[in-house]
Coordinates of C-alpha atoms in Angstrom, one line a residue:
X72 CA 190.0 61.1 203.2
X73 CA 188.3 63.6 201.1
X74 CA 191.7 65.4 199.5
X75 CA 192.4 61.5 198.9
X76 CA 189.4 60.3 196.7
X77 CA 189.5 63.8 195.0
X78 CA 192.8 63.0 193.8
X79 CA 191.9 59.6 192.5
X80 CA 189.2 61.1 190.6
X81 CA 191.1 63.6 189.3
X82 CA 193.8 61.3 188.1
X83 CA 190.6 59.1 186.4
X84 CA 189.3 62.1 185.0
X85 CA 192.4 63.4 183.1
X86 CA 193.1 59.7 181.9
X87 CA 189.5 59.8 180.7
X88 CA 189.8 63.7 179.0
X89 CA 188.6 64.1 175.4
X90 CA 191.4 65.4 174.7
X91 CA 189.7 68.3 172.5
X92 CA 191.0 71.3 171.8
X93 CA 190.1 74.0 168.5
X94 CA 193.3 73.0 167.0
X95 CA 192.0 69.4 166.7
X96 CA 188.0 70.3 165.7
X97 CA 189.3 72.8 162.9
X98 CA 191.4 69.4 161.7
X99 CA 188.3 67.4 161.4
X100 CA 186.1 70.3 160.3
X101 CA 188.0 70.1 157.2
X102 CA 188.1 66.8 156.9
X103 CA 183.9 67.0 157.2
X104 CA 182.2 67.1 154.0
X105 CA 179.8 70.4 153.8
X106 CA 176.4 69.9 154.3
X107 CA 174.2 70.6 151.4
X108 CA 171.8 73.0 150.9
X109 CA 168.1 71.4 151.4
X110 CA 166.1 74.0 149.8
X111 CA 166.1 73.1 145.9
X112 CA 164.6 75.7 144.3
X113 CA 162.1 73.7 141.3
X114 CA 160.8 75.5 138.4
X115 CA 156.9 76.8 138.9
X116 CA 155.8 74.8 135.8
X117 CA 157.1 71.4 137.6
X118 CA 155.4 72.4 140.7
X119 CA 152.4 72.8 139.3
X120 CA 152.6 69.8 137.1
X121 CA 153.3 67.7 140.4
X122 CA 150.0 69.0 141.8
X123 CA 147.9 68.3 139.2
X124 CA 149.3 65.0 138.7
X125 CA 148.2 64.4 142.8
X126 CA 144.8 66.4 142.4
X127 CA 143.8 63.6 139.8
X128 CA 145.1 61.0 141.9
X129 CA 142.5 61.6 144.7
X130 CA 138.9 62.2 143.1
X131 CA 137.6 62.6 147.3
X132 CA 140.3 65.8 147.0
X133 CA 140.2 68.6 145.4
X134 CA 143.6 71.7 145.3
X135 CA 143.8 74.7 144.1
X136 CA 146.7 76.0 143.4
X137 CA 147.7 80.0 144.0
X138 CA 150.7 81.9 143.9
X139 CA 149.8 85.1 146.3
X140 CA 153.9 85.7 146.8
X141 CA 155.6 84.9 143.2
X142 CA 157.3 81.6 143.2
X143 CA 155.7 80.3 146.6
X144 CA 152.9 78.3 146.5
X145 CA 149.8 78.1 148.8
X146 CA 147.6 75.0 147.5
X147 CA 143.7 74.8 149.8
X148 CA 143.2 71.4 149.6
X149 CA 139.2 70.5 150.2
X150 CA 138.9 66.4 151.1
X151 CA 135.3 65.6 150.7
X152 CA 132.9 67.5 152.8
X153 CA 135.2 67.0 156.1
X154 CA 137.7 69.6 155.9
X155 CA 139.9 71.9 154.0
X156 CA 143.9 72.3 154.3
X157 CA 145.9 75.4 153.7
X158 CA 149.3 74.0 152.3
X159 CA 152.2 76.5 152.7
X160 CA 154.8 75.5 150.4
X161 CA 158.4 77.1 149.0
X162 CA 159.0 75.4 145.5
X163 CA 158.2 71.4 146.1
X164 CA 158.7 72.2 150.2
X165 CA 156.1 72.1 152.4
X166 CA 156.4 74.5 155.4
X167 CA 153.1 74.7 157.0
X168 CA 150.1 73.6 157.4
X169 CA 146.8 74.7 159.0
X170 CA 143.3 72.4 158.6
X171 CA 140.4 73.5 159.4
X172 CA 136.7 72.4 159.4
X173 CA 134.8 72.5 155.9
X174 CA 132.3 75.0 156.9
X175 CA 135.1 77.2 158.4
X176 CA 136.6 79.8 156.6
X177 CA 139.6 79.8 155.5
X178 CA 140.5 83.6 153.9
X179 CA 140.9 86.8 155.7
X180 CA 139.3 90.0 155.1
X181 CA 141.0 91.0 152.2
X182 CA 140.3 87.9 150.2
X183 CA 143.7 85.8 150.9
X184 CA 144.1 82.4 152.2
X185 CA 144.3 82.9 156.0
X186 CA 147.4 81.4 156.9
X187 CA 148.1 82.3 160.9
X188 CA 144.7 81.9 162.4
X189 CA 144.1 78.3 163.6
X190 CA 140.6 76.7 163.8
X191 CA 138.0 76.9 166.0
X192 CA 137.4 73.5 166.5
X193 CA 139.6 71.1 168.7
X194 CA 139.3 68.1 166.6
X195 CA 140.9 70.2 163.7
X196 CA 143.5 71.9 166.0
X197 CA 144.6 68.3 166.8
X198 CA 144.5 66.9 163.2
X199 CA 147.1 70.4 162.7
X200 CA 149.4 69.0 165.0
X201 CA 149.2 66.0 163.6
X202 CA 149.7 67.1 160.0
X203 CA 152.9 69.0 161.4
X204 CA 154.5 65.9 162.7
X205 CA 153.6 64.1 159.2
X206 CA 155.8 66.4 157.5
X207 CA 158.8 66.1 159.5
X208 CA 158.0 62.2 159.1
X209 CA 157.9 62.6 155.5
X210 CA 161.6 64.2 154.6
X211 CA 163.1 63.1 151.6
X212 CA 165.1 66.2 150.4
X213 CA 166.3 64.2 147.3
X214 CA 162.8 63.6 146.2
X215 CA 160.6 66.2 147.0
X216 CA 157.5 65.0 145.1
X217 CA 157.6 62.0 146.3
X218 CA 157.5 63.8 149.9
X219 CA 153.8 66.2 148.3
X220 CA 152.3 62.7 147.4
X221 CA 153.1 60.9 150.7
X222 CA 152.1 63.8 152.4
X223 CA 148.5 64.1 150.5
X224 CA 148.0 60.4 150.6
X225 CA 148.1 60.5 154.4
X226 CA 146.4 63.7 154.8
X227 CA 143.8 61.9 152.5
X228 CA 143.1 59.0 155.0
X229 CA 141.1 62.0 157.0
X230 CA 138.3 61.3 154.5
X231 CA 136.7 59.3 157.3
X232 CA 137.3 61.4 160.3
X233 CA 134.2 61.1 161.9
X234 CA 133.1 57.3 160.7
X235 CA 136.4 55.7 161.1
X236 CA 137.1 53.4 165.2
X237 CA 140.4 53.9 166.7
X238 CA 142.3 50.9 165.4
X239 CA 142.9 49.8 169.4
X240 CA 139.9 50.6 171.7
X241 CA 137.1 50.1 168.8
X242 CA 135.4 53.3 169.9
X243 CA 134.7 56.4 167.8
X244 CA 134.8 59.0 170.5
X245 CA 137.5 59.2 173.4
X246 CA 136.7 62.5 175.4
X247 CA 134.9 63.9 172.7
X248 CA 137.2 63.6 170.0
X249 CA 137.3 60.9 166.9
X250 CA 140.4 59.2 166.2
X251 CA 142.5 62.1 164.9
X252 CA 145.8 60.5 164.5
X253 CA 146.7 58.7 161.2
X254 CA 149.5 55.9 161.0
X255 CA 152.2 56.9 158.7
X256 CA 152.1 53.9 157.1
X257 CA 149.0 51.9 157.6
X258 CA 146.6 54.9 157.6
X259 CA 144.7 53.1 160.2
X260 CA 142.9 55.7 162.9
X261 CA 143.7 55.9 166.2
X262 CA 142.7 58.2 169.5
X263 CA 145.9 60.4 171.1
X264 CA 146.1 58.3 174.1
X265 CA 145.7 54.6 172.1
X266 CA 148.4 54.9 169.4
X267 CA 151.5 54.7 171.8

């Protein structure tokens, strides 16, 4: 009985197969079109201009702009008297980011912007996280400034960390921590566990 319901599903399987074989995927990777490169490389001068143009959009924010590398940028961005973001960016890309409290500081030894070493705080470690998935929301290769000033807008709604309720529950602490996540679109604050 065994040999005979093996044999059935054999025969289903090969009328099922895929049928794939390299021959047939080197026929339709030809036929794909080649993927283009994402990483436009911007001049420094438009860079900068795009910074500027979003540092005077947001009085509450202040950025300074360095260039520790060449043509990479680093921008600390300082939103009120809440916290500071270190911006790791590669032309109009933004790769990294690390925020930290305002009182904590943010450059190593030797004077640079301290890009590896995460804050001591929880509240910031989460807002980090948070900020990461924001730019993997915010992908628009095509238009990369319009990615920096969605990015900054969002990261701007922080200016109320600590006197904003979670959007659901109404409360401003939830085991200890304000609302540290930020709609994408709305802005509106809520805890970890409330925004599902």
């Amino acid at each position: 009985q065994l040999q005979y319901h093996a044999g059935l599903a054999s025969g289903l399987l090969n009328q099922q197969s895929l049928k794939r074989s390299a021959n047939q995927m080197g026929v339709s990777a030809k036929r794909r079109p080649k993927a283009q490169p994402t990483t436009l490389v911007l001049p420094p001068q438009y860079v900068d201009d795009v910074i500027s143009r979003i540092d005077r959009m947001f009085p509450e924010m202040s950025i300074q702009l360095s260039r520790p590398n060449g043509t990479s940028a680093m921008l600390l961005v300082t939103l009120g008297k809440v916290l500071k973001v270190i911006v790791v960016m590669r032309s109009l890309f933004i790769d990294r980011t690390i925020v930290k409290g305002y009182n904590e500081n943010v450059y190593t030894e030797d004077g640079k912007l301290d890009i590896w070493s995460k804050s001591n705080y929880q509240v910031f470690q989460k807002v980090t996280d948070h900020a990461t998935t924001a730019l993997l929301h915010y992908q628009l290769p095509q238009m990369p400034d319009v990615v920096v000033r969605s990015f900054m807008t969002w990261l701007r709604s922080y200016i109320k960390l600590f006197q904003a309720p979670c959007q659901r529950c109404g409360k401003f602490l939830q085991e200890g921590l304000p609302p540290t996540w930020r709609d994408f679109r709305t802005l509106e604050a809520f805890h970890d566990t409330c925004r599902q």
